[in-house]
XYZ file of C-alpha atoms in Angstrom:
201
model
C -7.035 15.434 29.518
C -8.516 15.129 25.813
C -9.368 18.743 25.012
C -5.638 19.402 26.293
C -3.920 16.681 24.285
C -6.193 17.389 20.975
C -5.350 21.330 21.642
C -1.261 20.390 21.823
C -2.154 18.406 18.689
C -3.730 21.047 16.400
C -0.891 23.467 17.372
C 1.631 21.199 16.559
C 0.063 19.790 13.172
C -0.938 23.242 11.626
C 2.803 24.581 12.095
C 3.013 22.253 8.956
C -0.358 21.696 7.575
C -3.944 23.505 7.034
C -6.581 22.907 9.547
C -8.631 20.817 6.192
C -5.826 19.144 5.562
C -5.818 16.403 8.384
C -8.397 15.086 10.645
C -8.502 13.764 14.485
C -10.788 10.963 15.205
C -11.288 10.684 18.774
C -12.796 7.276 20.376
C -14.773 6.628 23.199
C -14.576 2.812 24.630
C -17.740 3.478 26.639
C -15.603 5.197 29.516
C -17.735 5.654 32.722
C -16.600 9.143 33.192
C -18.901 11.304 30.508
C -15.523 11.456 28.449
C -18.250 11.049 25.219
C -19.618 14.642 26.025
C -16.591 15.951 25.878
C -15.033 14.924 22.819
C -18.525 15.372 21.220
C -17.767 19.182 22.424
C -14.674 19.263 20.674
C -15.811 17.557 17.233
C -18.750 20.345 17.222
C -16.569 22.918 18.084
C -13.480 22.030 15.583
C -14.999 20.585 11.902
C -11.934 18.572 11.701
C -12.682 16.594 14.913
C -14.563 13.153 14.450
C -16.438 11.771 17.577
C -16.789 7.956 17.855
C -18.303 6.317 20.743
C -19.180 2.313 21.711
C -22.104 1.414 23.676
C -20.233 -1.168 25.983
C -16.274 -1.529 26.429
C -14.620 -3.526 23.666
C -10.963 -2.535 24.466
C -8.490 -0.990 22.240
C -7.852 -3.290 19.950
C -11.339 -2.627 18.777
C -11.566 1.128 19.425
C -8.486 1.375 16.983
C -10.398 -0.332 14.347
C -13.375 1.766 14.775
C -10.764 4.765 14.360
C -9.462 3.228 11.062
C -12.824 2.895 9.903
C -13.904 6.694 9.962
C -10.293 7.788 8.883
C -9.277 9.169 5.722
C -5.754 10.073 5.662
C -2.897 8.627 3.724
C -1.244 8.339 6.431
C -3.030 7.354 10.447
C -1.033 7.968 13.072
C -2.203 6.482 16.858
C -1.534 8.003 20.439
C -3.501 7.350 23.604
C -5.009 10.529 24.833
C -3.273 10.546 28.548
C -0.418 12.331 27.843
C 2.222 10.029 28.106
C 2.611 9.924 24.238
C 3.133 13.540 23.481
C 1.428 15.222 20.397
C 4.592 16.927 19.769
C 6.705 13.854 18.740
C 3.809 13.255 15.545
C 6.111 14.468 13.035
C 9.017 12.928 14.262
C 6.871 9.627 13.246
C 6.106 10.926 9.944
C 9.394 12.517 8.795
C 10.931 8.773 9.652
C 7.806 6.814 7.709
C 8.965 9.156 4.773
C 12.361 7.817 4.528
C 10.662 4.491 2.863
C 9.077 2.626 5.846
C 5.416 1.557 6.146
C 5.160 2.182 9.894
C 7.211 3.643 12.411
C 6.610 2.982 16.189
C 7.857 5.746 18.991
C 10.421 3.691 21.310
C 11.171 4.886 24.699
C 14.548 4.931 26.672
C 12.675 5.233 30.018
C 8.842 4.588 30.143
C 7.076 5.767 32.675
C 5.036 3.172 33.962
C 4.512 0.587 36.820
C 7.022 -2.671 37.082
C 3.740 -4.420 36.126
C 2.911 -2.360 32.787
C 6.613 -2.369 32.146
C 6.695 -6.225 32.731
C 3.413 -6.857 30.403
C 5.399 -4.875 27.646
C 8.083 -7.162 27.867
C 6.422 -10.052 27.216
C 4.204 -8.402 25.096
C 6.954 -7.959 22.818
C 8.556 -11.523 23.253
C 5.306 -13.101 22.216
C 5.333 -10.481 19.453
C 8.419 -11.946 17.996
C 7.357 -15.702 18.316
C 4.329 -15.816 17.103
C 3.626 -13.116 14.898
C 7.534 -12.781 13.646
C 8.222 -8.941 14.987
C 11.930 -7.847 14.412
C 13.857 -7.861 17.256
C 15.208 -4.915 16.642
C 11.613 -2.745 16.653
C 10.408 -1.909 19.941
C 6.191 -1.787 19.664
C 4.648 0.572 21.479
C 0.944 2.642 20.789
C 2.199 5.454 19.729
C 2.581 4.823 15.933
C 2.201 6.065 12.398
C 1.053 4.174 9.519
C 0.786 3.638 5.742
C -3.075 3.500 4.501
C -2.732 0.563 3.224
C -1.628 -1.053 6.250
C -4.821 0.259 7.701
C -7.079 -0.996 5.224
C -5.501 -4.556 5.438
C -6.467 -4.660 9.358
C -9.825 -3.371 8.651
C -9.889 -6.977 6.339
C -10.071 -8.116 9.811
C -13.537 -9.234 10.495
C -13.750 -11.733 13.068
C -13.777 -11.065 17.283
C -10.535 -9.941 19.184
C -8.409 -8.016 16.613
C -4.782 -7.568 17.271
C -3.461 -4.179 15.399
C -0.236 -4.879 15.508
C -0.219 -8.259 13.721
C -2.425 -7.338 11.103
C 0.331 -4.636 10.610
C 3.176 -6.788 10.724
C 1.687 -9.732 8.368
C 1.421 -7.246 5.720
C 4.951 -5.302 5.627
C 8.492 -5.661 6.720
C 9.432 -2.119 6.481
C 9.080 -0.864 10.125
C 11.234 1.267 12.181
C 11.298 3.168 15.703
C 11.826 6.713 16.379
C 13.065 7.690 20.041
C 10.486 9.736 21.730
C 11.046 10.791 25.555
C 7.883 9.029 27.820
C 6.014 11.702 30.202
C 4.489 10.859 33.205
C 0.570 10.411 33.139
C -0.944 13.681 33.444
C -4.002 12.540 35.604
C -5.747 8.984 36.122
C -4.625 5.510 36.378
C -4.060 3.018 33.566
C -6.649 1.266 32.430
C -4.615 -2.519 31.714
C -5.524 -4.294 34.158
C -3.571 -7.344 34.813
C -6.989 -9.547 33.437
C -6.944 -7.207 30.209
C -3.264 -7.843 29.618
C -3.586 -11.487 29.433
C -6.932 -11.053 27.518
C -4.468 -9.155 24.940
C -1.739 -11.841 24.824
């Protein structure tokens, strides 16, 4: 699915900007399925393309920061690489970060996921707004773009289990949503598991 989803990327990106003037940092969480190989292919065969890959699964939260920490745009934006976050809805982030907000998460009308991924999100987001004061009215999801600054505050972060999202949200109040339509997952299974979701919460 990667050299698929970084291919819809480029194309979409480069209707706007030069191929040097943005970067795509791809991250391996020590997947079992030679996925390293691959995007190793794709950062030799495209000089904008940035390989990172762990030596034992630390989980997203942790694959993000190791994203952040090779990154050098002004602006980061996030998407998971199965398809269900289209490239085509990045500047549809951007153009709405422009209009004066720090970060601006994709919402969905109808996602396409299980009851229990669905469910997780829910709560997900409840705990979101108790303990780490989201708005109710922003919908968090991991399809994202964000101000610099917001990244380099996170990667202040230096102790075990990072949360992205509250890092983010300590540091600004200026977030907003943009609707973007969920796809189906083009091939695989999720990897949340219900053990990883409580791990998250």
């Amino acid at each position: 699915m990667i050299g698929e989803v970084v291919s819809r990327l480029r194309s979409t990106v480069e209707k706007r900007y030069s191929v040097n003037d943005y970067e795509i940092v791809l991250v391996d969480d020590c997947s079992p399925d030679g996925t390293f190989s691959v995007i190793a292919g794709l950062s030799k065969k495209y000089g904008n393309v940035k390989a990172v890959g762990f030596s034992k699964n630390f989980g997203q939260q942790s694959a993000l920061m190791a994203g952040f920490s090779v990154s050098k745009g002004d602006v980061i934006v996030c998407l998971d690489d199965d398809g269900q976050t289209p490239p085509e809805g990045v500047f549809k982030l951007i153009d709405k970060l422009n209009e004066g907000f720090d970060i601006v998460y994709a919402s969905y009308d109808n996602k396409q996921h299980s009851f229990f991924r669905n469910f997780g999100s829910w709560v997900n987001e409840k705990m979101a707004e108790s303990l780490i004061g989201k708005p109710k009215n922003v919908t968090l999801s991991s399809f994202y773009a964000v101000r610099r600054f917001l990244v380099d505050e996170a990667l202040r972060y230096s102790n075990p289990f990072p949360y992205v999202t509250g890092q983010f949200l300590r540091a600004t109040s200026k977030v907003a949503n943009v609707p973007i339509v969920h796809c189906k997952r083009m091939e695989g299974e999720s990897g949340y598991t219900v053990k990883k979701l409580f791990s998250l919460w």
